[in-house]
């Protein structure tokens, strides 16, 4: 790695038309220790450690953040930072995220690079901030170097927008081939404004497949066939754009509500989705409605849902309205939520495909909209994960019945004024509803 030569300048800013618009999301996820027996201290270890002196190993499993609870706001960011700090010289840290703007994460990545870790960062073309500038100055933008930080001109693998979110570490502590996936960006708002989720695995084949995907992102070349679905044991990775496919609807279409020989209760479906709009989202809503009318136990938390989605879910036909709640904290009533759900997850317990007693988790980066389904998104499906499913399900149930839950599901909120703030829109941008909340 050539750390002594002058760093190439980062790319010139793109025209305003190429700046991506953000999406909103609300919700709440209890900050849960990733694995059984993990203490609160282990779930969010101190970020600072002397190079080579940190033996932290990120536990496999689920971690859920909650911006309303002290000590749980930054648990995901702190888990990532602790893992970065524990990565030793010669190892690789690779991350692809839509947005990047957190000082402590930036400090950790730069420090790792300076002690000889190969740090590679890919973000969307819309990222413009001081933390990103510090990162590119330290790592440089040369994609052929072992360390680099670069923006994609569009969606990296497609002509749209990069919106994937994951961190890969070749070895940290006692764990090798670590993959961290979920709904998080590496931003300060991900800690103090958003409910997010993180799933950590140390599966070599899963990791290797994501490294292949990362390298495609880093090349920033449009692929003739960017859609790809890869199954690795009980895990499936689906890369968007999905084009004519509706992957979310297709997954939900496999749910069976009262399978014989199942758990002895109707299949439980719990949904936490930030943004849910237009015909793409309405098609999913029709599938959810069919599951509800067929006897499934359904509960939904969301931030914003479009009119078509509302009409389908609130209809009085069949079993009546599908149970759905909006979770937006807007303390001053200015229609700009101070805190909001950023998750895009489904937990299923019961009939799924040929399995009458399945435990299925779907999570990742895509909101449910036409804009999202044309973007570079990444969706993960985990089968046979009862602990994961219980944590996500309990979380949705807690939020659904909590004091912040409201029955008025609407898209009638406006974007914030702070660039990189509430919904992480580009500096000075105030895009119109609904485009600004379709991606985040």
Short mmCIF file of C-alpha atoms in Angstrom, two decimals:
data_model
loop_
_atom_site.label_atom_id
_atom_site.label_comp_id
_atom_site.label_asym_id
_atom_site.label_seq_id
_atom_site.Cartn_x
_atom_site.Cartn_y
_atom_site.Cartn_z
CA UNK A 1 0.00 0.00 0.00
CA UNK A 2 1.47 3.33 -1.01
CA UNK A 3 0.75 5.65 1.87
CA UNK A 4 3.54 8.13 1.23
CA UNK A 5 2.66 9.33 -2.24
CA UNK A 6 0.36 12.35 -2.80
CA UNK A 7 -3.29 11.48 -2.67
CA UNK A 8 -5.33 11.87 -5.85
CA UNK A 9 -8.08 14.40 -5.65
CA UNK A 10 -11.57 13.04 -5.26
CA UNK A 11 -13.96 13.31 -8.15
CA UNK A 12 -15.51 16.63 -9.03
CA UNK A 13 -18.97 17.11 -7.62
CA UNK A 14 -21.74 15.86 -9.87
CA UNK A 15 -24.53 18.05 -11.17
CA UNK A 16 -27.33 18.68 -8.74
CA UNK A 17 -29.65 16.43 -10.70
CA UNK A 18 -27.55 13.43 -9.74
CA UNK A 19 -27.68 14.12 -6.01
CA UNK A 20 -29.80 11.40 -4.50
CA UNK A 21 -32.83 12.13 -2.48
CA UNK A 22 -33.41 10.49 0.77
CA UNK A 23 -36.07 8.52 2.40
CA UNK A 24 -37.51 8.62 5.78
CA UNK A 25 -38.27 6.00 8.23
CA UNK A 26 -39.60 5.59 11.71
CA UNK A 27 -39.88 2.98 14.24
CA UNK A 28 -38.12 1.59 17.20
CA UNK A 29 -36.02 -1.38 17.81
CA UNK A 30 -35.02 -2.44 21.29
CA UNK A 31 -31.28 -2.47 21.55
CA UNK A 32 -30.72 -6.14 22.18
CA UNK A 33 -27.47 -7.93 22.82
CA UNK A 34 -26.49 -9.80 19.69
CA UNK A 35 -26.23 -13.24 21.14
CA UNK A 36 -27.58 -15.08 24.18
CA UNK A 37 -25.57 -14.25 27.26
CA UNK A 38 -23.97 -11.12 25.82
CA UNK A 39 -23.83 -8.36 28.42
CA UNK A 40 -24.72 -4.73 27.80
CA UNK A 41 -21.06 -3.84 28.03
CA UNK A 42 -20.19 -6.40 25.36
CA UNK A 43 -23.04 -5.18 23.16
CA UNK A 44 -21.61 -1.65 23.04
CA UNK A 45 -17.91 -1.79 23.97
CA UNK A 46 -15.75 1.29 24.24
CA UNK A 47 -14.63 2.47 20.84
CA UNK A 48 -11.13 3.60 21.78
CA UNK A 49 -8.30 1.09 22.12
CA UNK A 50 -4.59 1.01 21.49
CA UNK A 51 -3.64 -0.60 18.17
CA UNK A 52 -3.18 -4.32 18.70
CA UNK A 53 -4.43 -4.05 22.28
CA UNK A 54 -8.14 -4.57 21.60
CA UNK A 55 -9.21 -8.20 21.61
CA UNK A 56 -12.90 -7.51 21.06
CA UNK A 57 -14.73 -10.11 18.96
CA UNK A 58 -18.13 -9.05 17.56
CA UNK A 59 -20.72 -11.67 18.55
CA UNK A 60 -22.85 -13.24 15.87
CA UNK A 61 -26.54 -12.40 15.96
CA UNK A 62 -28.91 -9.45 16.09
CA UNK A 63 -28.35 -5.96 17.47
CA UNK A 64 -31.18 -3.39 17.50
CA UNK A 65 -30.77 0.29 18.32
CA UNK A 66 -33.18 2.70 20.00
CA UNK A 67 -32.58 6.48 19.81
CA UNK A 68 -34.96 7.11 22.73
CA UNK A 69 -33.00 5.09 25.30
CA UNK A 70 -29.68 6.36 26.70
CA UNK A 71 -26.95 3.83 26.11
CA UNK A 72 -28.81 2.23 23.21
CA UNK A 73 -28.73 5.06 20.72
CA UNK A 74 -25.37 4.26 19.13
CA UNK A 75 -25.07 0.54 19.89
CA UNK A 76 -24.79 -0.37 16.19
CA UNK A 77 -22.28 2.33 15.36
CA UNK A 78 -20.32 1.50 18.50
CA UNK A 79 -20.31 -2.20 17.62
CA UNK A 80 -18.86 -1.38 14.21
CA UNK A 81 -16.31 1.04 15.67
CA UNK A 82 -15.22 -1.50 18.30
CA UNK A 83 -14.76 -4.07 15.54
CA UNK A 84 -12.74 -1.63 13.45
CA UNK A 85 -10.56 -0.80 16.45
CA UNK A 86 -9.88 -4.50 17.07
CA UNK A 87 -8.85 -5.22 13.47
CA UNK A 88 -5.12 -5.79 13.16
CA UNK A 89 -2.54 -4.80 10.59
CA UNK A 90 -2.80 -6.61 7.26
CA UNK A 91 -6.53 -7.40 7.56
CA UNK A 92 -9.27 -5.87 5.37
CA UNK A 93 -12.20 -3.68 6.30
CA UNK A 94 -14.66 -3.06 3.49
CA UNK A 95 -17.85 -1.05 3.78
CA UNK A 96 -20.50 0.03 1.28
CA UNK A 97 -23.12 2.48 2.56
CA UNK A 98 -25.45 5.01 1.06
CA UNK A 99 -24.52 7.80 3.47
CA UNK A 100 -21.38 8.47 5.50
CA UNK A 101 -20.98 11.24 8.07
CA UNK A 102 -19.97 10.22 11.60
CA UNK A 103 -16.88 11.64 13.25
CA UNK A 104 -16.16 8.68 15.54
CA UNK A 105 -16.51 6.15 12.73
CA UNK A 106 -14.28 8.30 10.54
CA UNK A 107 -11.65 8.50 13.28
CA UNK A 108 -11.69 4.71 13.73
CA UNK A 109 -11.35 3.94 10.01
CA UNK A 110 -8.50 6.44 9.54
CA UNK A 111 -6.70 5.07 12.61
CA UNK A 112 -7.08 1.52 11.28
CA UNK A 113 -5.62 2.56 7.94
CA UNK A 114 -2.67 4.25 9.64
CA UNK A 115 -1.78 1.13 11.62
CA UNK A 116 -1.72 -0.98 8.45
CA UNK A 117 -5.29 -2.25 8.03
CA UNK A 118 -6.52 -2.17 4.43
CA UNK A 119 -9.61 0.05 4.60
CA UNK A 120 -11.93 0.33 1.59
CA UNK A 121 -15.05 2.51 1.57
CA UNK A 122 -17.67 2.98 -1.16
CA UNK A 123 -20.55 5.45 -0.81
CA UNK A 124 -23.21 7.11 -2.95
CA UNK A 125 -22.31 10.03 -5.20
CA UNK A 126 -24.42 12.39 -3.06
CA UNK A 127 -22.06 12.22 -0.05
CA UNK A 128 -20.49 15.64 0.58
CA UNK A 129 -19.27 16.47 4.08
CA UNK A 130 -16.19 17.13 6.20
CA UNK A 131 -15.95 13.57 7.54
CA UNK A 132 -15.97 12.19 4.02
CA UNK A 133 -13.31 14.69 2.98
CA UNK A 134 -11.12 13.58 5.88
CA UNK A 135 -11.58 9.94 4.88
CA UNK A 136 -10.68 10.48 1.24
CA UNK A 137 -7.66 12.58 2.22
CA UNK A 138 -6.35 9.77 4.43
CA UNK A 139 -7.24 6.77 2.26
CA UNK A 140 -7.17 8.35 -1.25
CA UNK A 141 -9.60 7.60 -4.07
CA UNK A 142 -7.45 5.13 -6.03
CA UNK A 143 -9.57 1.98 -6.32
CA UNK A 144 -6.45 -0.02 -7.22
CA UNK A 145 -4.84 0.72 -3.86
CA UNK A 146 -5.34 -1.54 -0.86
CA UNK A 147 -6.99 1.36 0.96
CA UNK A 148 -9.36 3.79 -0.74
CA UNK A 149 -12.54 5.80 -0.28
CA UNK A 150 -14.63 6.50 -3.35
CA UNK A 151 -18.09 7.57 -4.52
CA UNK A 152 -20.09 5.79 -7.20
CA UNK A 153 -21.29 7.84 -10.15
CA UNK A 154 -24.68 6.13 -9.99
CA UNK A 155 -25.67 2.87 -8.38
CA UNK A 156 -22.18 1.33 -8.75
CA UNK A 157 -23.52 -1.78 -10.51
CA UNK A 158 -26.40 0.04 -12.22
CA UNK A 159 -27.38 3.50 -13.47
CA UNK A 160 -29.42 4.40 -10.41
CA UNK A 161 -28.38 4.96 -6.77
CA UNK A 162 -26.14 3.02 -4.39
CA UNK A 163 -28.24 2.28 -1.32
CA UNK A 164 -26.69 -0.93 0.08
CA UNK A 165 -25.42 -1.07 3.68
CA UNK A 166 -22.84 -3.55 4.97
CA UNK A 167 -19.44 -3.84 6.64
CA UNK A 168 -17.00 -6.71 5.98
CA UNK A 169 -13.93 -7.49 8.10
CA UNK A 170 -11.54 -10.28 7.13
CA UNK A 171 -10.63 -11.04 10.77
CA UNK A 172 -11.38 -9.33 14.06
CA UNK A 173 -10.59 -10.83 17.45
CA UNK A 174 -11.36 -14.54 17.31
CA UNK A 175 -13.79 -14.18 14.39
CA UNK A 176 -12.89 -14.50 10.75
CA UNK A 177 -14.86 -13.48 7.66
CA UNK A 178 -17.20 -11.17 9.55
CA UNK A 179 -20.21 -9.67 7.76
CA UNK A 180 -22.37 -6.95 9.30
CA UNK A 181 -25.59 -6.24 7.41
CA UNK A 182 -28.83 -4.37 8.02
CA UNK A 183 -30.45 -0.94 7.67
CA UNK A 184 -27.67 1.28 9.05
CA UNK A 185 -25.66 4.02 7.39
CA UNK A 186 -22.43 5.30 8.93
CA UNK A 187 -23.88 8.64 10.01
CA UNK A 188 -24.48 10.47 13.27
CA UNK A 189 -28.26 10.46 12.68
CA UNK A 190 -28.07 6.64 12.52
CA UNK A 191 -27.24 6.87 16.20
CA UNK A 192 -29.30 9.70 17.64
CA UNK A 193 -32.33 9.83 15.30
CA UNK A 194 -32.97 6.35 13.88
CA UNK A 195 -34.06 2.88 14.93
CA UNK A 196 -31.83 0.49 12.98
CA UNK A 197 -30.93 -3.19 12.88
CA UNK A 198 -27.68 -5.12 12.47
CA UNK A 199 -27.10 -8.83 11.82
CA UNK A 200 -23.56 -10.13 12.28
CA UNK A 201 -22.30 -13.44 10.88
CA UNK A 202 -18.92 -15.14 10.49
CA UNK A 203 -19.88 -17.37 7.57
CA UNK A 204 -17.00 -17.64 5.07
CA UNK A 205 -19.12 -18.31 1.97
CA UNK A 206 -21.54 -15.51 2.84
CA UNK A 207 -18.61 -13.15 3.44
CA UNK A 208 -16.88 -14.15 0.20
CA UNK A 209 -20.05 -13.48 -1.79
CA UNK A 210 -20.34 -10.01 -0.25
CA UNK A 211 -16.68 -9.31 -1.02
CA UNK A 212 -17.46 -10.12 -4.66
CA UNK A 213 -20.38 -7.68 -4.50
CA UNK A 214 -18.22 -5.02 -2.85
CA UNK A 215 -15.62 -5.32 -5.61
CA UNK A 216 -18.35 -4.80 -8.18
CA UNK A 217 -19.45 -1.68 -6.31
CA UNK A 218 -15.88 -0.40 -6.16
CA UNK A 219 -15.40 -0.86 -9.93
CA UNK A 220 -18.37 1.49 -10.50
CA UNK A 221 -19.32 -0.09 -13.82
CA UNK A 222 -22.85 -0.71 -15.00
CA UNK A 223 -23.52 -4.43 -15.36
CA UNK A 224 -25.69 -5.80 -18.13
CA UNK A 225 -27.50 -8.00 -15.58
CA UNK A 226 -27.13 -6.40 -12.14
CA UNK A 227 -29.97 -8.41 -10.54
CA UNK A 228 -28.54 -11.45 -8.78
CA UNK A 229 -29.93 -13.92 -6.27
CA UNK A 230 -27.47 -16.20 -4.48
CA UNK A 231 -28.35 -18.83 -1.89
CA UNK A 232 -25.63 -19.94 0.51
CA UNK A 233 -26.95 -22.64 2.81
CA UNK A 234 -29.75 -21.07 4.84
CA UNK A 235 -28.90 -17.53 3.69
CA UNK A 236 -29.93 -15.78 0.48
CA UNK A 237 -28.50 -12.52 -0.90
CA UNK A 238 -30.57 -10.66 -3.49
CA UNK A 239 -28.98 -7.75 -5.33
CA UNK A 240 -31.24 -5.15 -6.91
CA UNK A 241 -32.21 -3.38 -9.23
CA UNK A 242 -35.06 -5.89 -9.36
CA UNK A 243 -36.51 -4.52 -12.64
CA UNK A 244 -39.82 -6.30 -13.36
CA UNK A 245 -39.55 -8.42 -10.21
CA UNK A 246 -41.09 -7.53 -6.86
CA UNK A 247 -38.85 -9.52 -4.54
CA UNK A 248 -40.63 -8.46 -1.34
CA UNK A 249 -44.03 -9.48 -2.68
CA UNK A 250 -42.61 -12.78 -3.94
CA UNK A 251 -41.13 -13.58 -0.52
CA UNK A 252 -44.41 -12.80 1.24
CA UNK A 253 -46.30 -14.90 -1.31
CA UNK A 254 -44.58 -17.96 0.16
CA UNK A 255 -46.22 -17.44 3.55
CA UNK A 256 -48.96 -19.93 4.52
CA UNK A 257 -51.24 -18.79 7.32
CA UNK A 258 -52.50 -22.06 8.85
CA UNK A 259 -50.18 -24.85 7.69
CA UNK A 260 -51.02 -28.34 9.04
CA UNK A 261 -48.35 -29.62 11.37
CA UNK A 262 -46.99 -26.15 12.06
CA UNK A 263 -46.54 -24.33 15.35
CA UNK A 264 -50.19 -24.82 16.29
CA UNK A 265 -51.01 -21.14 15.82
CA UNK A 266 -51.54 -18.93 12.77
CA UNK A 267 -48.35 -17.85 11.06
CA UNK A 268 -46.97 -14.68 12.63
CA UNK A 269 -45.80 -11.92 10.29
CA UNK A 270 -44.15 -8.82 11.74
CA UNK A 271 -43.14 -5.94 9.47
CA UNK A 272 -40.99 -2.88 10.19
CA UNK A 273 -40.71 -0.79 7.03
CA UNK A 274 -39.60 2.81 6.75
CA UNK A 275 -41.06 3.90 3.40
CA UNK A 276 -43.85 2.15 1.49
CA UNK A 277 -45.18 3.82 -1.65
CA UNK A 278 -46.57 3.79 -5.21
CA UNK A 279 -47.60 0.72 -7.21
CA UNK A 280 -44.56 -1.32 -6.17
CA UNK A 281 -45.50 -0.86 -2.51
CA UNK A 282 -49.22 -1.23 -3.16
CA UNK A 283 -48.62 -4.62 -4.76
CA UNK A 284 -46.90 -5.71 -1.55
CA UNK A 285 -49.79 -4.28 0.48
CA UNK A 286 -52.24 -6.45 -1.50
CA UNK A 287 -50.20 -9.53 -0.59
CA UNK A 288 -50.14 -8.52 3.08
CA UNK A 289 -53.89 -7.95 2.93
CA UNK A 290 -54.39 -11.49 1.54
CA UNK A 291 -52.32 -12.93 4.37
CA UNK A 292 -54.37 -11.01 6.93
CA UNK A 293 -57.66 -12.12 5.39
CA UNK A 294 -56.36 -15.72 5.30
CA UNK A 295 -55.85 -15.76 9.05
CA UNK A 296 -52.20 -14.75 9.51
CA UNK A 297 -51.24 -12.86 12.67
CA UNK A 298 -49.98 -9.60 11.14
CA UNK A 299 -48.64 -6.43 12.74
CA UNK A 300 -46.90 -3.58 10.94
CA UNK A 301 -44.96 -0.52 12.02
CA UNK A 302 -44.04 2.10 9.46
CA UNK A 303 -42.96 5.69 9.08
CA UNK A 304 -44.73 6.72 5.92
CA UNK A 305 -47.08 4.88 3.59
CA UNK A 306 -48.58 6.13 0.34
CA UNK A 307 -52.26 6.58 -0.41
CA UNK A 308 -52.56 3.34 -2.39
CA UNK A 309 -50.95 1.36 0.42
CA UNK A 310 -53.29 3.00 2.93
CA UNK A 311 -56.38 2.23 0.88
CA UNK A 312 -55.49 -1.46 0.68
CA UNK A 313 -54.50 -1.92 4.31
CA UNK A 314 -57.25 0.20 5.88
CA UNK A 315 -60.09 -1.36 3.90
CA UNK A 316 -62.95 -2.68 6.04
CA UNK A 317 -63.49 -5.75 3.86
CA UNK A 318 -62.53 -9.28 4.89
CA UNK A 319 -61.16 -9.28 8.45
CA UNK A 320 -61.20 -5.50 8.46
CA UNK A 321 -58.20 -3.14 8.55
CA UNK A 322 -54.77 -4.73 8.75
CA UNK A 323 -53.11 -3.81 12.10
CA UNK A 324 -50.63 -1.05 11.28
CA UNK A 325 -49.18 1.80 13.30
CA UNK A 326 -47.14 4.88 12.47
CA UNK A 327 -44.24 5.69 14.77
CA UNK A 328 -42.93 9.21 14.30
CA UNK A 329 -41.67 11.37 17.15
CA UNK A 330 -42.49 14.97 16.24
CA UNK A 331 -42.42 16.73 19.60
CA UNK A 332 -42.77 20.29 18.29
CA UNK A 333 -45.47 19.49 15.71
CA UNK A 334 -43.58 20.92 12.74
CA UNK A 335 -44.12 17.71 10.74
CA UNK A 336 -40.37 17.01 10.77
CA UNK A 337 -39.87 13.95 13.00
CA UNK A 338 -36.97 14.21 15.42
CA UNK A 339 -36.69 10.40 15.50
CA UNK A 340 -37.83 7.80 13.01
CA UNK A 341 -37.67 4.15 11.98
CA UNK A 342 -34.97 3.27 9.49
CA UNK A 343 -35.53 -0.50 9.37
CA UNK A 344 -36.69 -2.52 6.39
CA UNK A 345 -37.38 -5.95 7.89
CA UNK A 346 -39.90 -8.81 8.00
CA UNK A 347 -39.96 -11.59 10.61
CA UNK A 348 -42.04 -14.70 9.85
CA UNK A 349 -42.79 -17.61 12.21
CA UNK A 350 -44.92 -20.42 10.82
CA UNK A 351 -45.71 -21.54 7.29
CA UNK A 352 -43.21 -20.51 4.65
CA UNK A 353 -42.88 -22.43 1.41
CA UNK A 354 -42.88 -26.16 2.18
CA UNK A 355 -41.88 -25.62 5.80
CA UNK A 356 -44.81 -25.48 8.22
CA UNK A 357 -42.59 -24.42 11.13
CA UNK A 358 -40.25 -21.89 9.57
CA UNK A 359 -38.44 -18.98 11.20
CA UNK A 360 -37.56 -16.47 8.50
CA UNK A 361 -35.92 -13.05 8.69
CA UNK A 362 -35.73 -10.62 5.77
CA UNK A 363 -33.68 -7.46 6.24
CA UNK A 364 -31.42 -5.12 4.33
CA UNK A 365 -31.49 -1.78 2.56
CA UNK A 366 -34.60 -1.50 0.35
CA UNK A 367 -37.65 0.55 1.14
CA UNK A 368 -40.74 -0.58 -0.75
CA UNK A 369 -41.06 1.80 -3.69
CA UNK A 370 -40.45 2.10 -7.44
CA UNK A 371 -37.40 4.26 -6.79
CA UNK A 372 -35.90 1.68 -4.46
CA UNK A 373 -36.56 -1.25 -6.75
CA UNK A 374 -34.61 0.51 -9.52
CA UNK A 375 -31.66 1.17 -7.20
CA UNK A 376 -28.59 -0.76 -6.10
CA UNK A 377 -30.12 -2.35 -3.01
CA UNK A 378 -29.28 -5.51 -1.10
CA UNK A 379 -31.78 -7.83 0.58
CA UNK A 380 -30.89 -10.68 2.94
CA UNK A 381 -33.01 -13.69 3.84
CA UNK A 382 -32.08 -15.87 6.82
CA UNK A 383 -33.85 -19.22 7.33
CA UNK A 384 -34.07 -21.30 10.53
CA UNK A 385 -33.25 -18.38 12.83
CA UNK A 386 -35.80 -18.59 15.68
CA UNK A 387 -33.80 -16.31 18.02
CA UNK A 388 -33.51 -13.62 15.34
CA UNK A 389 -37.21 -13.85 14.50
CA UNK A 390 -38.26 -13.63 18.14
CA UNK A 391 -36.19 -10.49 18.72
CA UNK A 392 -37.54 -8.70 15.67
CA UNK A 393 -41.11 -9.86 16.41
CA UNK A 394 -40.96 -8.80 20.05
CA UNK A 395 -39.58 -5.47 18.97
CA UNK A 396 -42.40 -4.78 16.52
CA UNK A 397 -44.96 -5.86 19.12
CA UNK A 398 -43.44 -3.51 21.71
CA UNK A 399 -43.55 -0.57 19.35
CA UNK A 400 -46.99 -1.40 18.04
CA UNK A 401 -48.56 -1.21 21.49
CA UNK A 402 -46.30 1.56 22.79
CA UNK A 403 -47.30 5.15 23.53
CA UNK A 404 -45.73 6.49 20.32
CA UNK A 405 -47.84 4.29 18.03
CA UNK A 406 -50.49 6.14 16.03
CA UNK A 407 -53.23 4.83 13.78
CA UNK A 408 -53.05 7.72 11.30
CA UNK A 409 -50.80 6.39 8.56
CA UNK A 410 -49.87 9.20 6.21
CA UNK A 411 -47.32 10.58 3.82
CA UNK A 412 -48.06 14.14 4.94
CA UNK A 413 -44.76 15.10 6.49
CA UNK A 414 -42.15 17.39 5.04
CA UNK A 415 -38.38 17.09 4.60
CA UNK A 416 -36.02 18.62 7.14
CA UNK A 417 -33.87 21.66 6.54
CA UNK A 418 -30.67 20.22 7.97
CA UNK A 419 -28.45 18.70 5.32
CA UNK A 420 -27.31 15.31 6.51
CA UNK A 421 -29.82 15.55 9.34
CA UNK A 422 -33.15 13.97 10.02
CA UNK A 423 -33.57 12.19 6.73
CA UNK A 424 -29.99 12.66 5.64
CA UNK A 425 -30.74 14.58 2.49
CA UNK A 426 -27.90 16.22 0.63
CA UNK A 427 -26.61 19.58 1.84
CA UNK A 428 -29.14 22.33 1.24
CA UNK A 429 -31.56 20.02 -0.57
CA UNK A 430 -35.28 20.13 0.16
CA UNK A 431 -36.76 17.62 -2.27
CA UNK A 432 -40.51 17.38 -2.55
CA UNK A 433 -42.71 14.69 -1.06
CA UNK A 434 -42.74 11.80 -1.79
CA UNK A 435 -39.32 11.42 -3.41
CA UNK A 436 -37.33 12.58 -0.38
CA UNK A 437 -38.48 9.72 1.84
CA UNK A 438 -38.29 6.89 -0.66
CA UNK A 439 -34.66 6.18 0.12
CA UNK A 440 -32.68 6.40 3.32
#
